XYZ file of C-alpha atoms in Angstrom:
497
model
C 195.947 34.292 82.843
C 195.785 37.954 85.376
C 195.202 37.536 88.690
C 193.393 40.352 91.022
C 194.588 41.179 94.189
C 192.888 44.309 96.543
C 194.051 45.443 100.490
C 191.961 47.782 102.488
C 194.340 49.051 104.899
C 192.865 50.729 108.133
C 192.962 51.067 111.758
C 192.204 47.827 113.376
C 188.915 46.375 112.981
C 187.420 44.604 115.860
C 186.478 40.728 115.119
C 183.203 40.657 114.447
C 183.490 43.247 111.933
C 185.936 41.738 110.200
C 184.488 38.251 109.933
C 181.299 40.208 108.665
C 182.726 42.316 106.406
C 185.173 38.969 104.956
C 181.461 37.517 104.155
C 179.987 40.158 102.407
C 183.057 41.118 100.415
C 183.290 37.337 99.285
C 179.649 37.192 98.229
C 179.820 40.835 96.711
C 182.659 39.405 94.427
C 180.461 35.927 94.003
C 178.099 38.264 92.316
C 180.322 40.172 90.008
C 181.998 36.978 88.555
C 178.844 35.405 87.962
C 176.772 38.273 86.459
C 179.894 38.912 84.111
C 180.490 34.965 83.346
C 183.940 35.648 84.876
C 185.953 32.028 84.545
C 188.302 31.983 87.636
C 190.158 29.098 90.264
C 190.151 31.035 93.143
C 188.310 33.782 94.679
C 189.232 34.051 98.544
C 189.068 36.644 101.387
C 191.359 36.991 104.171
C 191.582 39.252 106.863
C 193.460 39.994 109.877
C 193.114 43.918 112.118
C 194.404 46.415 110.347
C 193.987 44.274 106.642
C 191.425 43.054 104.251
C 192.853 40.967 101.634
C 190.929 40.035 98.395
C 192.596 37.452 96.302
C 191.292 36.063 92.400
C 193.600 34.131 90.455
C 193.194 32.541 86.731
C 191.365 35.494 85.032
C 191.320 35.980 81.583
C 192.401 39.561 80.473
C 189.067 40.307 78.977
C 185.624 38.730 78.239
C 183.650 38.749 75.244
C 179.987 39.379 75.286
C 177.044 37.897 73.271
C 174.676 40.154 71.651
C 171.603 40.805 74.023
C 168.006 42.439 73.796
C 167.151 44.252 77.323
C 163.752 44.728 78.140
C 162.509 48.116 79.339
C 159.072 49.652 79.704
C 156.090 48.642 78.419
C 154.479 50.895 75.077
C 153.010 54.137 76.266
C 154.832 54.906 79.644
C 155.513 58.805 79.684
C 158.346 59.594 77.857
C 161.022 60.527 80.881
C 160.940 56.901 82.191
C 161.567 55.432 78.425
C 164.654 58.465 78.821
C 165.887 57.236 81.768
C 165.520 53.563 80.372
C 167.664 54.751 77.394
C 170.204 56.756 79.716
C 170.649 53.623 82.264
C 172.001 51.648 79.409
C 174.457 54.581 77.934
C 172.449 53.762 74.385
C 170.815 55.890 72.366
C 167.179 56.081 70.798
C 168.437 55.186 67.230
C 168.981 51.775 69.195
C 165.070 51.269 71.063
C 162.861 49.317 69.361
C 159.248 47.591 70.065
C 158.909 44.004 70.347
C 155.527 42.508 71.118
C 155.666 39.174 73.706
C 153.489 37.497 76.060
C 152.775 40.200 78.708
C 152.315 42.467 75.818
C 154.256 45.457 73.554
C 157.605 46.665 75.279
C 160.956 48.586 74.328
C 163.711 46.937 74.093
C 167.588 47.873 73.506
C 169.793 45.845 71.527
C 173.133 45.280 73.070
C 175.544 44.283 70.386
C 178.421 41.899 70.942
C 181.246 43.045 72.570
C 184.840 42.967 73.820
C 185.353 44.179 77.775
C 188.908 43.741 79.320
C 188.653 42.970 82.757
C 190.309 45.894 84.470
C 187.535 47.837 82.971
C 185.118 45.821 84.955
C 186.617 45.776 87.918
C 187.771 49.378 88.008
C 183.880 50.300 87.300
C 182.205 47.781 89.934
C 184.840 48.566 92.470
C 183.171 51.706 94.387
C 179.912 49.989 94.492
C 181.532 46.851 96.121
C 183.219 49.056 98.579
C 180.299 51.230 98.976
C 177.906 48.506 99.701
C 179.357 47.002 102.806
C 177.484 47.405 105.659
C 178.930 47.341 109.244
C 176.716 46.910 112.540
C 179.184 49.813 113.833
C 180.875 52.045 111.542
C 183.039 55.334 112.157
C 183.482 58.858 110.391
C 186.863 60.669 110.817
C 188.053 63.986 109.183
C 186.228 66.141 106.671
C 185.280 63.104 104.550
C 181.884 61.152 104.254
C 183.501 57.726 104.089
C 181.450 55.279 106.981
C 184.175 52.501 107.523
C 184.457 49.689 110.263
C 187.740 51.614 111.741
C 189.165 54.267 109.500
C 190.525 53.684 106.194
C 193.732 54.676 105.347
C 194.808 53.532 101.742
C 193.219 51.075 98.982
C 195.904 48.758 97.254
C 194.613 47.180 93.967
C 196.769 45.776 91.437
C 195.270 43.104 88.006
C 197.526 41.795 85.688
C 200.675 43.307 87.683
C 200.070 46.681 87.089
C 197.934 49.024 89.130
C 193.937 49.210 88.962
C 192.747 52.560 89.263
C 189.673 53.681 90.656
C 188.138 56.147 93.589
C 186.458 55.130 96.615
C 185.067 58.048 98.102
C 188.307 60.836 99.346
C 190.878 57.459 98.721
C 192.827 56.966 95.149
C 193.980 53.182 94.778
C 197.588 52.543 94.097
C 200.008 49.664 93.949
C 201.832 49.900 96.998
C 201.556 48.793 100.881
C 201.805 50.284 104.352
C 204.227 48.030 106.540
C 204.301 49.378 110.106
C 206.757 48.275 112.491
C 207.542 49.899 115.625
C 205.479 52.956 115.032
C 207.257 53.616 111.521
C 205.721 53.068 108.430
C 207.350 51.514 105.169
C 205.980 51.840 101.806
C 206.609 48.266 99.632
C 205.427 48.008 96.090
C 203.374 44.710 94.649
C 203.551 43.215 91.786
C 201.848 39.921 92.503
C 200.309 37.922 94.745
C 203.295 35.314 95.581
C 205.329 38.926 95.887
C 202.420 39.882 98.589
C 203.065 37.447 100.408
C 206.947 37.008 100.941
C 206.606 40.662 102.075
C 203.444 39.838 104.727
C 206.121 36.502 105.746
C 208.960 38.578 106.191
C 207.587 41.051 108.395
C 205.853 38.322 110.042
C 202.193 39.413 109.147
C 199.984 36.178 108.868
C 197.222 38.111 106.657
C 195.065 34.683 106.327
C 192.932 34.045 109.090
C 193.038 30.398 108.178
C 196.745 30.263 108.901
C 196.481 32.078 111.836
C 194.176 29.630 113.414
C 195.659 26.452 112.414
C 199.282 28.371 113.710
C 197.162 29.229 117.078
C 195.745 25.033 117.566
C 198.943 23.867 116.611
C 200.634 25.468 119.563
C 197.769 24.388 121.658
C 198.302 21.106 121.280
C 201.539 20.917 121.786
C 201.865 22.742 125.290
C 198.936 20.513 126.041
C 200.877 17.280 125.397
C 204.202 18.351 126.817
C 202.668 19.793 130.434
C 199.728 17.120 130.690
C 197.043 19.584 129.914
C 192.968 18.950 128.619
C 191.770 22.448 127.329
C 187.903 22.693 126.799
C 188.552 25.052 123.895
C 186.030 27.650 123.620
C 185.422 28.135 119.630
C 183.714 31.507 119.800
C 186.418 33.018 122.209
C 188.937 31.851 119.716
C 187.072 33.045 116.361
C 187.945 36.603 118.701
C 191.540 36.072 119.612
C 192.558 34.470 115.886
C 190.866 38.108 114.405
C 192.961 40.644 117.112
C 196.378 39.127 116.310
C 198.483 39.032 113.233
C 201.254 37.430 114.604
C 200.336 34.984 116.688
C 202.833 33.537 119.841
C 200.880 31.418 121.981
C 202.096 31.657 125.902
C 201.783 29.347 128.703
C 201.064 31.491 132.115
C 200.052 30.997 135.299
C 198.331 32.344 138.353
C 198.964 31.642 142.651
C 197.577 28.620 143.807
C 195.782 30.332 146.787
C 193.042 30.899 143.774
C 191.855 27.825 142.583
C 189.322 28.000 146.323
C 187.633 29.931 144.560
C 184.505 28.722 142.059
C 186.045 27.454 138.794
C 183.350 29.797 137.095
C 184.584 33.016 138.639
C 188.370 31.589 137.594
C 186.934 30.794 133.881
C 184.966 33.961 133.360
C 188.217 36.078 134.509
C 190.248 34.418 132.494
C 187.678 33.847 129.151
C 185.160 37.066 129.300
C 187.773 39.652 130.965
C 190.565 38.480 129.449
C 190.441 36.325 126.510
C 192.715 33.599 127.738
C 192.303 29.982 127.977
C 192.207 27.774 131.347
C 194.065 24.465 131.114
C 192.801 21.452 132.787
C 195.183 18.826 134.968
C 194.806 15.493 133.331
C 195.462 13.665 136.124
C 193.864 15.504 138.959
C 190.479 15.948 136.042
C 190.253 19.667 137.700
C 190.685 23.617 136.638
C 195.026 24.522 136.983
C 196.462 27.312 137.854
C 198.038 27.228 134.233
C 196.656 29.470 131.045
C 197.550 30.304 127.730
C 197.748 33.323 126.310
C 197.874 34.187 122.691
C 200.215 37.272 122.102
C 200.526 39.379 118.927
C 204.748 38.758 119.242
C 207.218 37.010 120.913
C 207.834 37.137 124.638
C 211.565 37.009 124.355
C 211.868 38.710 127.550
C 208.923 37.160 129.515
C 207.526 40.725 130.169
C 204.271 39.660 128.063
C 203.471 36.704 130.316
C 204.307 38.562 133.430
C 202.227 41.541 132.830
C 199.024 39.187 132.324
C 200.039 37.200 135.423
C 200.019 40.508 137.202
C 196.669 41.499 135.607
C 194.773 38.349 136.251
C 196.079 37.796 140.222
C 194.475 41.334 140.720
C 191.194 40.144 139.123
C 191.351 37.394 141.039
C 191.921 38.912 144.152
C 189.258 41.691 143.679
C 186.955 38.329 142.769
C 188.054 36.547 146.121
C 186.929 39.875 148.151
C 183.680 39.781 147.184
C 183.251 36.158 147.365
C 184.419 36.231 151.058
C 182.370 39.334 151.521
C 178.874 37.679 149.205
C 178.756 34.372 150.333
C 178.069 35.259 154.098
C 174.942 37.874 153.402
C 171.883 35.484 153.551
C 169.831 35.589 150.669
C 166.893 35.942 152.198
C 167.777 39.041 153.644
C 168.767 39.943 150.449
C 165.483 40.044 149.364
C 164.903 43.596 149.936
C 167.585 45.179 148.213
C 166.095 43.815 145.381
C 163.579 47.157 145.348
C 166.126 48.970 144.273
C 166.972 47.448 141.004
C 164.666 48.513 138.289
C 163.833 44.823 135.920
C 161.442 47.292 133.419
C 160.111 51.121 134.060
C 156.481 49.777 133.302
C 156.888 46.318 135.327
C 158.259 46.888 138.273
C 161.452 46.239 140.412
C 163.464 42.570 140.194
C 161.808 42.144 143.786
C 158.218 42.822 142.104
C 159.144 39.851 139.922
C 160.129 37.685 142.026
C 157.258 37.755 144.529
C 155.163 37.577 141.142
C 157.303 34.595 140.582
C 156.995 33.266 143.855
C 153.053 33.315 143.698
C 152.636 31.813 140.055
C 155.812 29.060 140.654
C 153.391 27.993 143.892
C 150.596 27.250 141.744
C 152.644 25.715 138.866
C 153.824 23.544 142.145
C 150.419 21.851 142.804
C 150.243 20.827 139.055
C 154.204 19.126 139.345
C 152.941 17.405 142.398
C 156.117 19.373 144.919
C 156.548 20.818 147.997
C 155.090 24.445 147.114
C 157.236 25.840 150.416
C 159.968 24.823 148.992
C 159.090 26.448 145.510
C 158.237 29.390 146.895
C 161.192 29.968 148.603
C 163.498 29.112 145.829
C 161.477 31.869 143.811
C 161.452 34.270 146.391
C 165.931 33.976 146.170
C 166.128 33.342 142.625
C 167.240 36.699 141.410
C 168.576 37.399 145.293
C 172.591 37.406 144.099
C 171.914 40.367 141.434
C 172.561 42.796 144.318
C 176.007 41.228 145.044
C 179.140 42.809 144.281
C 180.819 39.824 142.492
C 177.384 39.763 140.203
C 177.985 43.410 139.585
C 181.763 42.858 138.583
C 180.721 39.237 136.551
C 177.247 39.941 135.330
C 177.144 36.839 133.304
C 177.652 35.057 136.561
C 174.031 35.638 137.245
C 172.461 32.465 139.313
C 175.439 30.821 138.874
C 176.803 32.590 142.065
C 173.340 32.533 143.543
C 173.634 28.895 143.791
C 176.968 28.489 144.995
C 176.053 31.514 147.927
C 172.888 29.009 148.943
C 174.582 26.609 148.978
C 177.449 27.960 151.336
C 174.338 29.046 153.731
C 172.777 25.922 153.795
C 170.293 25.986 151.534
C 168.766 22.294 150.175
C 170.765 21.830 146.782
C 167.770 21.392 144.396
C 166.287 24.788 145.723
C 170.354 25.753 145.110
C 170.086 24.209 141.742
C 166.600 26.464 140.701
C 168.638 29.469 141.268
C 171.423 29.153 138.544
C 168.733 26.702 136.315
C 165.887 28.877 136.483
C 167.604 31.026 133.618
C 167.618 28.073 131.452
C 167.658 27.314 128.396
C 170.051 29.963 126.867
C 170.442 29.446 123.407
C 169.464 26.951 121.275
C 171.470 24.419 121.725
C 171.733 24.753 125.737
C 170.207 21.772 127.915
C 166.860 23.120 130.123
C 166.111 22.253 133.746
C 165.239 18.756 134.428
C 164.250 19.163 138.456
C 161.108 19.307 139.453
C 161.933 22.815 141.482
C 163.839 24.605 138.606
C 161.434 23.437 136.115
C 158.788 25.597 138.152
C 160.765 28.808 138.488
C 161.976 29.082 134.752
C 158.149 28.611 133.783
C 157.062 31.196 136.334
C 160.171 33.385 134.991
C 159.352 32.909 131.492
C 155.611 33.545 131.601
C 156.317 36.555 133.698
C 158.589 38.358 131.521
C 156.253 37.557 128.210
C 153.104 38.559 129.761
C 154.816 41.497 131.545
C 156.350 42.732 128.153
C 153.334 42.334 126.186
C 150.565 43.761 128.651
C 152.473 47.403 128.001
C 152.843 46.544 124.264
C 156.819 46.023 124.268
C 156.128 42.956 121.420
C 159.176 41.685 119.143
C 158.440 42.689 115.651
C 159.919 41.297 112.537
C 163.439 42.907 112.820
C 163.881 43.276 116.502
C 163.737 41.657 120.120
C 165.309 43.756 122.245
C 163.824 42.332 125.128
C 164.630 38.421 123.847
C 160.810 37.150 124.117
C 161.066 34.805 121.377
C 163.845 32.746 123.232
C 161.376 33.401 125.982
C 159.008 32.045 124.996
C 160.475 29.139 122.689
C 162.405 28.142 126.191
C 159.296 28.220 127.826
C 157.828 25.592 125.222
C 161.505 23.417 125.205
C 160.944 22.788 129.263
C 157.179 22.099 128.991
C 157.982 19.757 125.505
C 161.146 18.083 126.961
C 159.744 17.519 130.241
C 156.941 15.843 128.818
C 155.148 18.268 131.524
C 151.239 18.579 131.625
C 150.609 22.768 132.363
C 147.700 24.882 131.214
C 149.292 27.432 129.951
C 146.424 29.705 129.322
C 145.802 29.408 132.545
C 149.257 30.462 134.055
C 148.976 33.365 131.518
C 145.726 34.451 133.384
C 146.531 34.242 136.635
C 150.333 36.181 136.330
């Protein structure tokens, strides 16, 4: 039995890229096995930056195929599409004949039986793999016409041991691999799969993603038993890191105490968005530690790797802690005006158009919740108040969040605190919406304003997009009403906004 093995060696290919790419190779390959009636064990894909790895074990060396009649066009087309029918099957017209069934009289080709060896197959379906990937971002480099995730640099393809020659685009494939290592590149040949991967071991290049990630929880784990540690992992943030290391050394770092005054959001977004680390929790004390880990792509022998990210989060940090002694003072109220400035859509107005929109339709949604509508109206009128902070503009997806805590620092009644940072729920579909009387009203009054905003100047989703995200609009707008068991006439609201 052969087994297939195929590396796309490139520059390194962000995470999502890879993960899509991984998916459509794999199915790609699904596709080719079955239309062929390929038996196989194994067919997997691994990845890791700079490497796509396609693996297929147990193959037999070639496949034999039954005799088959293909059906073309029917009697009496013009004669260049029976031509072209004749040409797409390499046959020739000694080998056309009619055959009358249900739907009427058609050509038909007879395919006799047939011996293919496998590297044929392969060689042939190759290109049109490769050529069919698609890639939500894709680059062009030099004089080529090759549109690749990150440029590609060589195509390694081997069956049966011996190397599986074909073209993809201005690339030949060939049987050996690129190591790089301290900016100089080695050139190994393969001869199997098992040899493939003593050499990826050796120069410690974890190829499988699978590995990778088990390697990455593993250490986890253990620095989480051994210093007393909870970590809330974050999957999707580590779906990233496991795809932009191929070596993975996991690092336990830390940051000065003086920061942990600030909000554990600002600390968790530095550290998770800006960084791609992952905050520890005390056990004991059930609160955020100065303590992180850091997932490398080598060893910190030295200890320069752990203090060069202690060096760049402090000075995140302490840029954050400016502006939250600087934000938290400016009343929000006050605030209110700045908010002219800031452009929500070219056609709808300012955020501070919105808002006083807001303001006016969360009053009326008030009267039907039974609330006090001053209340409402002020929490409406400050809702959107922290997007002309600094820290907002440095942590964007901070948005209400901060809003909250700066009312709350003023003064301000906590459920008209809550409204702020609520008000933007829900946020996916699996994300909890407001349960407060107060909030509820402001996310309606936000959610009916956007959608009727968007669709009186014909900005609808269609079929393909939603750039403006109505549909999550508007299905959050029917979670609150559905899971608050809430009472609202919506056609009205839609009327009076």
């Amino acid at each position: 039995m052969a087994e297939f093995l195929l590396e796309l060696y490139s520059e390194e290919i962000p995470p999502k890229l890879q993960i899509d790419a991984r998916n459509n190779l794999l199915q790609n390959f699904k596709n080719i096995l079955f239309e062929n009636d390929i038996k196989h064990k194994n067919l997997e894909v691994f990845s890791c930056p700079t490497r796509i790895v396609v693996y297929i074990n147990n193959l037999p060396i070639k496949i034999k195929k039954p005799e088959i009649a293909i059906k073309g066009p029917k009697v009496g087309v013009p004669e260049n599409i029976l031509q072209n029918f004749i040409r797409s099957h390499n046959a020739s017209e000694k080998e056309v004949f009619k055959k009358e069934i249900e739907k009427g009289k058609f050509y038909f080709i007879k395919k006799k039986s047939e011996e293919i060896y496998l590297e044929n197959i392969f060689s042939m379906n190759l290109p049109k793999i490769l050529g069919s990937l698609t890639w939500k971002k894709s680059m062009k480099w030099g004089d080529n016409n090759l549109l690749w995730g990150r440029p590609l640099r060589s195509i390694f393809a081997i069956f049966e041991g011996k190397i599986l020659r074909f073209n993809f685009n201005h690339l030949k494939s060939n049987d050996q691999i690129i190591i790089e290592k301290d900016l100089i590149e080695k050139l190994a040949k393969i001869r199997s799969f098992k040899n493939y991967e003593s050499l990826m071991r050796l120069n410690r290049i974890f190829f499988d993603h699978n590995e990778r990630e088990n390697l990455i929880k593993t250490k986890f784990e253990l620095i989480c038993k051994k210093y007393n540690y909870n970590l809330n992992l974050n999957t999707k943030l580590l779906d990233e890191v496991i795809n932009i290391v191929e070596n993975p050394n996991v690092l336990l770092a830390s940051f000065s105490e003086e920061y942990l005054n600030l909000p554990n959001e600002i600390i968790i977004s530095t550290l998770q968005v800006h960084q791609r680390y992952f905050p520890l929790f005390d056990k004991k004390k059930d609160k955020l530690s100065n303590f992180f880990l850091v997932v490398a792509n080598k060893p910190d022998k030295k200890n320069l790797i752990k203090t060069g990210n202690k060096r760049v989060v402090e000075a995140r940090l302490a840029d954050a802690k400016f502006f939250w002694d600087k934000d938290k003072s400016k009343n929000l109220i006050k605030q209110i005006g700045k908010l002219k400035k800031i452009t929500f859509f070219d056609k709808i107005g300012s955020i501070y158009d919105k808002t006083q929109r807001m303001r006016k339709l969360a009053g009326l949604i008030s009267d039907d919740l039974n609330i006090n509508k001053e209340k409402v109206e002020i929490a409406a009128s400050i809702s959107k108040s922290d997007l002309s902070s600094d820290l907002i503009g440095e942590y964007p997806e901070l948005q209400g969040v901060m809003g909250k805590y700066f009312a709350l620092t003023q003064g301000f009644e906590a459920d008209v605190a809550n409204a702020i940072s609520d008000h933007y729920l829900p946020i996916g579909n699996n994300s909890v919406v407001p349960k407060k009387p107060i909030s509820i009203s402001i996310a309606v009054a936000d959610k009916i304003d956007s959608l009727v905003g968007f669709f009186l100047i014909n900005e609808k989703p269609t079929s393909s997009k939603d750039p403006f995200a109505l549909r999550r609009s508007a299905i959050g707008l029917l979670r609150i009403i559905i899971e608050n068991k809430l009472n609202l006439k919506i056609r009205d609201l839609i009327n009076y906004n």
